[in-house]
mmCIF file with all atom_site columns, C-alpha atoms in Angstrom:
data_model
loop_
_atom_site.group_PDB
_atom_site.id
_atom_site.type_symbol
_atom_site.label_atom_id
_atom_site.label_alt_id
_atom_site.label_comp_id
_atom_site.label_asym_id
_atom_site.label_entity_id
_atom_site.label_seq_id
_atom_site.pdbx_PDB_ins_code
_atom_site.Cartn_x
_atom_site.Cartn_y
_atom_site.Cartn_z
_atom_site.occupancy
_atom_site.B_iso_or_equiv
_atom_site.pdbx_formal_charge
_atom_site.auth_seq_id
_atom_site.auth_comp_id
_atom_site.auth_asym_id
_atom_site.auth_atom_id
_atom_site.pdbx_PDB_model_num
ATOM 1  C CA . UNK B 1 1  ? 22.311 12.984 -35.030 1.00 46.00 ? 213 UNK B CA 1
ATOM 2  C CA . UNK B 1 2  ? 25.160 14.161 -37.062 1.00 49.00 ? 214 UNK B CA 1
ATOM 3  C CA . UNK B 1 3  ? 26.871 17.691 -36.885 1.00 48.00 ? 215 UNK B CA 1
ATOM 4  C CA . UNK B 1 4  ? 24.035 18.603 -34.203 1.00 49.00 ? 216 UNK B CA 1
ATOM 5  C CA . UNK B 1 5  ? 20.571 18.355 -33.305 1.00 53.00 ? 217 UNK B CA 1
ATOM 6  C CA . UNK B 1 6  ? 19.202 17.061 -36.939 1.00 53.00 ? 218 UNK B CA 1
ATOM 7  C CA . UNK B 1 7  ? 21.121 15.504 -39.620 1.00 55.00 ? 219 UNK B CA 1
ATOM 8  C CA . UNK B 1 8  ? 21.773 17.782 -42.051 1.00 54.00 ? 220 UNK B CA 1
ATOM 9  C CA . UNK B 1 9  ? 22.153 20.968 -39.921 1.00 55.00 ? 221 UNK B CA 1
ATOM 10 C CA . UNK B 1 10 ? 25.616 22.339 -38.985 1.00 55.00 ? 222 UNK B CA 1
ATOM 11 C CA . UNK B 1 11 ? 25.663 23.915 -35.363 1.00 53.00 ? 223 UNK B CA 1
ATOM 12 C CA . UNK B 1 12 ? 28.290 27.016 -35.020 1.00 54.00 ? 224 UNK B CA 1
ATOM 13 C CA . UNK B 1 13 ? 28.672 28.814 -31.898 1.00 54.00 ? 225 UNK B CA 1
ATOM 14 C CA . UNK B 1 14 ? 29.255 32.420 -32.313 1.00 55.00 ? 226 UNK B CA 1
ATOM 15 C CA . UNK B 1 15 ? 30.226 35.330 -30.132 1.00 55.00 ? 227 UNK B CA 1
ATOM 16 C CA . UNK B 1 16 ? 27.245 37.653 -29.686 1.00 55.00 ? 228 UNK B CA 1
ATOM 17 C CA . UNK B 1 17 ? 28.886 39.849 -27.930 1.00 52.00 ? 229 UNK B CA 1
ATOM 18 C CA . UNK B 1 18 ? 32.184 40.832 -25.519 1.00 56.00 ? 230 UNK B CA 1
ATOM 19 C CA . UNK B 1 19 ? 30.440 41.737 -22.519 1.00 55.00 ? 231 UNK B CA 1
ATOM 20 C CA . UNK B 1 20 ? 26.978 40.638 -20.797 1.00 59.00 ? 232 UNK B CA 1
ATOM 21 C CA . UNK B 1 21 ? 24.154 42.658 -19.401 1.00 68.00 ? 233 UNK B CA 1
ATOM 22 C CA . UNK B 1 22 ? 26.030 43.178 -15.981 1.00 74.00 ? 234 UNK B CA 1
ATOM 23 C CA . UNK B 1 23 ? 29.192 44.382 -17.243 1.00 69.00 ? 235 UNK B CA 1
ATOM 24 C CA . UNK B 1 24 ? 31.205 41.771 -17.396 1.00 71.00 ? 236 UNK B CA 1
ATOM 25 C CA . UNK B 1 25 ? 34.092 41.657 -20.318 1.00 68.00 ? 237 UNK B CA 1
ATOM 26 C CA . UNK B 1 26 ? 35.845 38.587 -21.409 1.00 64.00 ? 238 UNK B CA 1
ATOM 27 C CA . UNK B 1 27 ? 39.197 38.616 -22.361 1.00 67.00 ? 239 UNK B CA 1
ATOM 28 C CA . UNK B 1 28 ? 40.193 37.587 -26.220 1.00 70.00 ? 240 UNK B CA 1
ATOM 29 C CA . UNK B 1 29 ? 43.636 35.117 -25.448 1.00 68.00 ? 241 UNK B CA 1
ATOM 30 C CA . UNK B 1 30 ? 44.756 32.028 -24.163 1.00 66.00 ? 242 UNK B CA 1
ATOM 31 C CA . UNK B 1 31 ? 42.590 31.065 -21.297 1.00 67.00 ? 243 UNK B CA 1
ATOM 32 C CA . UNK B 1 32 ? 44.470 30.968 -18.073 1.00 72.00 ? 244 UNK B CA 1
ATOM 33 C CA . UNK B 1 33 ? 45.236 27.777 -16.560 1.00 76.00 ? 245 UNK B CA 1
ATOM 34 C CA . UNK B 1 34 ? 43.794 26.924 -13.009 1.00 77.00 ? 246 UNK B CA 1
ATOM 35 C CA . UNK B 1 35 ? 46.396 27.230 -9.561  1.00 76.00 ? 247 UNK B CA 1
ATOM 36 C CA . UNK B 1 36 ? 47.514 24.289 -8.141  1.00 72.00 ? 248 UNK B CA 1
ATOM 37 C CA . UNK B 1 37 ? 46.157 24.085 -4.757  1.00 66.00 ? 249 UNK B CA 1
ATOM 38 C CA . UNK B 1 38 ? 47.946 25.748 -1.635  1.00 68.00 ? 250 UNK B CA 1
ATOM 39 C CA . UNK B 1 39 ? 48.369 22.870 0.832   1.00 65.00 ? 251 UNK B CA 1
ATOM 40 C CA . UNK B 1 40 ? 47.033 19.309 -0.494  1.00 60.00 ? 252 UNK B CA 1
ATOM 41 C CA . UNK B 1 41 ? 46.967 16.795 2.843   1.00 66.00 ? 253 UNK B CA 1
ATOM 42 C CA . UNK B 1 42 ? 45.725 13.984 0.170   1.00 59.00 ? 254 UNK B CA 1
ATOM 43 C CA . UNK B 1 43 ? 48.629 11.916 -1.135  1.00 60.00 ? 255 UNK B CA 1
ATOM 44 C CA . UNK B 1 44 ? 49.160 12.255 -4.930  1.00 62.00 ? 256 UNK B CA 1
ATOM 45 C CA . UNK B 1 45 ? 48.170 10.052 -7.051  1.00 67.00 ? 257 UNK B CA 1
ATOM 46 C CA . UNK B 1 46 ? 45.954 8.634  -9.947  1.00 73.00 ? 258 UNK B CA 1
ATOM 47 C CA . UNK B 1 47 ? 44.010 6.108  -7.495  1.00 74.00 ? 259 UNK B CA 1
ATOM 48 C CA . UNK B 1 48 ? 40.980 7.705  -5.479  1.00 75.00 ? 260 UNK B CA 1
ATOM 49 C CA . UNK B 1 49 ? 41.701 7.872  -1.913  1.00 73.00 ? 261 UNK B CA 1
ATOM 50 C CA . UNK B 1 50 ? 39.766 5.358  0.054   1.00 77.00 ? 262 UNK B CA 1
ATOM 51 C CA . UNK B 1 51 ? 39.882 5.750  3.699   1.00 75.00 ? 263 UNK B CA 1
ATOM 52 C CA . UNK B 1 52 ? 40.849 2.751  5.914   1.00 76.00 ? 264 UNK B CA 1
ATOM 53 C CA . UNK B 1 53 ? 38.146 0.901  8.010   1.00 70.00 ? 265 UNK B CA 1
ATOM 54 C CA . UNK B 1 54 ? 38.173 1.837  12.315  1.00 69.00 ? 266 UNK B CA 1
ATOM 55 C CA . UNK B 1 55 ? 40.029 -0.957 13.840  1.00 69.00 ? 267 UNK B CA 1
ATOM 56 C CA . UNK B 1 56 ? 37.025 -1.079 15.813  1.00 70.00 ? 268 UNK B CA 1
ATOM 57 C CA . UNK B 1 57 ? 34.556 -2.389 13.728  1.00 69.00 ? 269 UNK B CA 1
ATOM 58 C CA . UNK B 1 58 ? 36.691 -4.962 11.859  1.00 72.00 ? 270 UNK B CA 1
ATOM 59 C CA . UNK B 1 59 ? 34.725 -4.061 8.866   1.00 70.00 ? 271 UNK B CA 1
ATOM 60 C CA . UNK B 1 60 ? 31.134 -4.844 10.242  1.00 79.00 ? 272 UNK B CA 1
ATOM 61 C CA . UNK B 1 61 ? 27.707 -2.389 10.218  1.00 80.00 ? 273 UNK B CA 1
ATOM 62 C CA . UNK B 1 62 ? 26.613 -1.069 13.730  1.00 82.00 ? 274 UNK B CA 1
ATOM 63 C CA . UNK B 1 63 ? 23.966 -3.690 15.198  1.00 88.00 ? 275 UNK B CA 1
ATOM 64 C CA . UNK B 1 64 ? 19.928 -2.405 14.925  1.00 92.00 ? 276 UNK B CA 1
ATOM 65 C CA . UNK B 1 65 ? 20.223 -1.879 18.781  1.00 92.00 ? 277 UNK B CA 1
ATOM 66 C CA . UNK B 1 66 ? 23.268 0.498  18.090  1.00 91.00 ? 278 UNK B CA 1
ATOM 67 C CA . UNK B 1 67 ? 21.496 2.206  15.342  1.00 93.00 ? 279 UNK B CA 1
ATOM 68 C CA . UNK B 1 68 ? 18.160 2.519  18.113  1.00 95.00 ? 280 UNK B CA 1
ATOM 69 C CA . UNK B 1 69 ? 20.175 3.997  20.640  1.00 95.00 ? 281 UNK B CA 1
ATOM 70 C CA . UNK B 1 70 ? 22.226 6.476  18.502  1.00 95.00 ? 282 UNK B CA 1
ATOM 71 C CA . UNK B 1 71 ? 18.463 7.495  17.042  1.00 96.00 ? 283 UNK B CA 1
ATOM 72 C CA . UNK B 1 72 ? 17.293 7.981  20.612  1.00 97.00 ? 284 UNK B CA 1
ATOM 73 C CA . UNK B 1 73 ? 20.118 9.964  22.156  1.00 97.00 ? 285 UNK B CA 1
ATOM 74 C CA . UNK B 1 74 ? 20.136 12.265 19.141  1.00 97.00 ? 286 UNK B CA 1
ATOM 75 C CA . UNK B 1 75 ? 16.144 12.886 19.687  1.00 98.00 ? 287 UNK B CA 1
ATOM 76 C CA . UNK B 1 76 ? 16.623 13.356 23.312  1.00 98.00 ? 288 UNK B CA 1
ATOM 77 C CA . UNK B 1 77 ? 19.387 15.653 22.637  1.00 97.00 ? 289 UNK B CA 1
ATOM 78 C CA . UNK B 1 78 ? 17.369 17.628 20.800  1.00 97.00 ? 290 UNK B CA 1
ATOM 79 C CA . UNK B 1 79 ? 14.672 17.588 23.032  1.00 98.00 ? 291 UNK B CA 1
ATOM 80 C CA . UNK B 1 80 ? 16.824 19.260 25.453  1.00 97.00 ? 292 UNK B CA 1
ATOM 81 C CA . UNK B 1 81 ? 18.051 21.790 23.263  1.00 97.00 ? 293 UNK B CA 1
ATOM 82 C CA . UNK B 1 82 ? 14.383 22.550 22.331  1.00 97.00 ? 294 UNK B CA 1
ATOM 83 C CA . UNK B 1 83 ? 13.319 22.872 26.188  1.00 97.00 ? 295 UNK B CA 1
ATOM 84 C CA . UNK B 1 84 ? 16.643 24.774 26.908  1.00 96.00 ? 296 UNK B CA 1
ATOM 85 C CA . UNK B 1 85 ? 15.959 27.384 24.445  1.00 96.00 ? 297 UNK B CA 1
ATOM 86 C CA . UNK B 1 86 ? 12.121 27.149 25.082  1.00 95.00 ? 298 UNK B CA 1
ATOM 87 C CA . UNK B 1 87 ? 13.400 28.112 28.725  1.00 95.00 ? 299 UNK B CA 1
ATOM 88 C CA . UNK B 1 88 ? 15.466 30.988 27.575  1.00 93.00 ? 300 UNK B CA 1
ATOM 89 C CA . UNK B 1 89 ? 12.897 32.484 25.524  1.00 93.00 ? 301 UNK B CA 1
ATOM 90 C CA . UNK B 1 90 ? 10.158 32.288 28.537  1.00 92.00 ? 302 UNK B CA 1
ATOM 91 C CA . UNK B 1 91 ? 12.302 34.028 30.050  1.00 91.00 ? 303 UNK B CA 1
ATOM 92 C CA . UNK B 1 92 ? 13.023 36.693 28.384  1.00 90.00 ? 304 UNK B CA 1
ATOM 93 C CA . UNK B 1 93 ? 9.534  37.633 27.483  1.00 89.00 ? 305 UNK B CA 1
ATOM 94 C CA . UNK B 1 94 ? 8.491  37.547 30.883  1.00 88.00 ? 306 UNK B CA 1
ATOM 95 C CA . UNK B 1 95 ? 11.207 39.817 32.027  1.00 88.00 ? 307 UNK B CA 1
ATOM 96 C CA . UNK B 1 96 ? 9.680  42.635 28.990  1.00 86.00 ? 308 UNK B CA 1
ATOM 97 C CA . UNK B 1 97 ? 6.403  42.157 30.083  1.00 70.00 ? 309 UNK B CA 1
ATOM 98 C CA . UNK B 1 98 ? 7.227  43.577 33.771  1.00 59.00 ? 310 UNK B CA 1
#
């Protein structure tokens, strides 16, 4: 692959047109350059930020038996949400109905 898709063959991009089939017009110049952000709470620099590990944890995974009994209070959470709602709903057909 030189100068494109096949050797040989030149690729040129041209400009069919100024504007596209909604309306929209670009504008011929030197392309503006992007804002800086408005309030950056991430120090600046070149390195990636990498958050620091909980005190708590001293750097270890949660236990299978933590991992069980986050999985079961989520699903009974939810099961109450699902009766709660259930609940309200009952409700309020049964008040339209009389």
């Amino acid at each position: 692959m030189i100068n494109g898709l096949l050797a040989g063959k030149v690729v040129e991009a041209t400009v069919k047109s100024d504007t596209t089939e909604v309306g929209i017009v670009f504008k011929e110049g030197t392309p503006s350059l992007p804002k800086p952000p408005i309030d950056s709470k991430l120090p600046d620099t070149n390195m990636p930020y990498i958050p620091k590990p909980s005190s708590g944890t001293n750097g270890k995974l949660p236990s299978m038996g933590d991992l069980i009994t986050s999985l079961i209070w989520t699903l009974l959470g939810c099961s109450i949400l699902i009766v709660f709602v259930g609940v309200l709903s009952l409700k309020n057909i049964m008040l339209k109905t009389v």
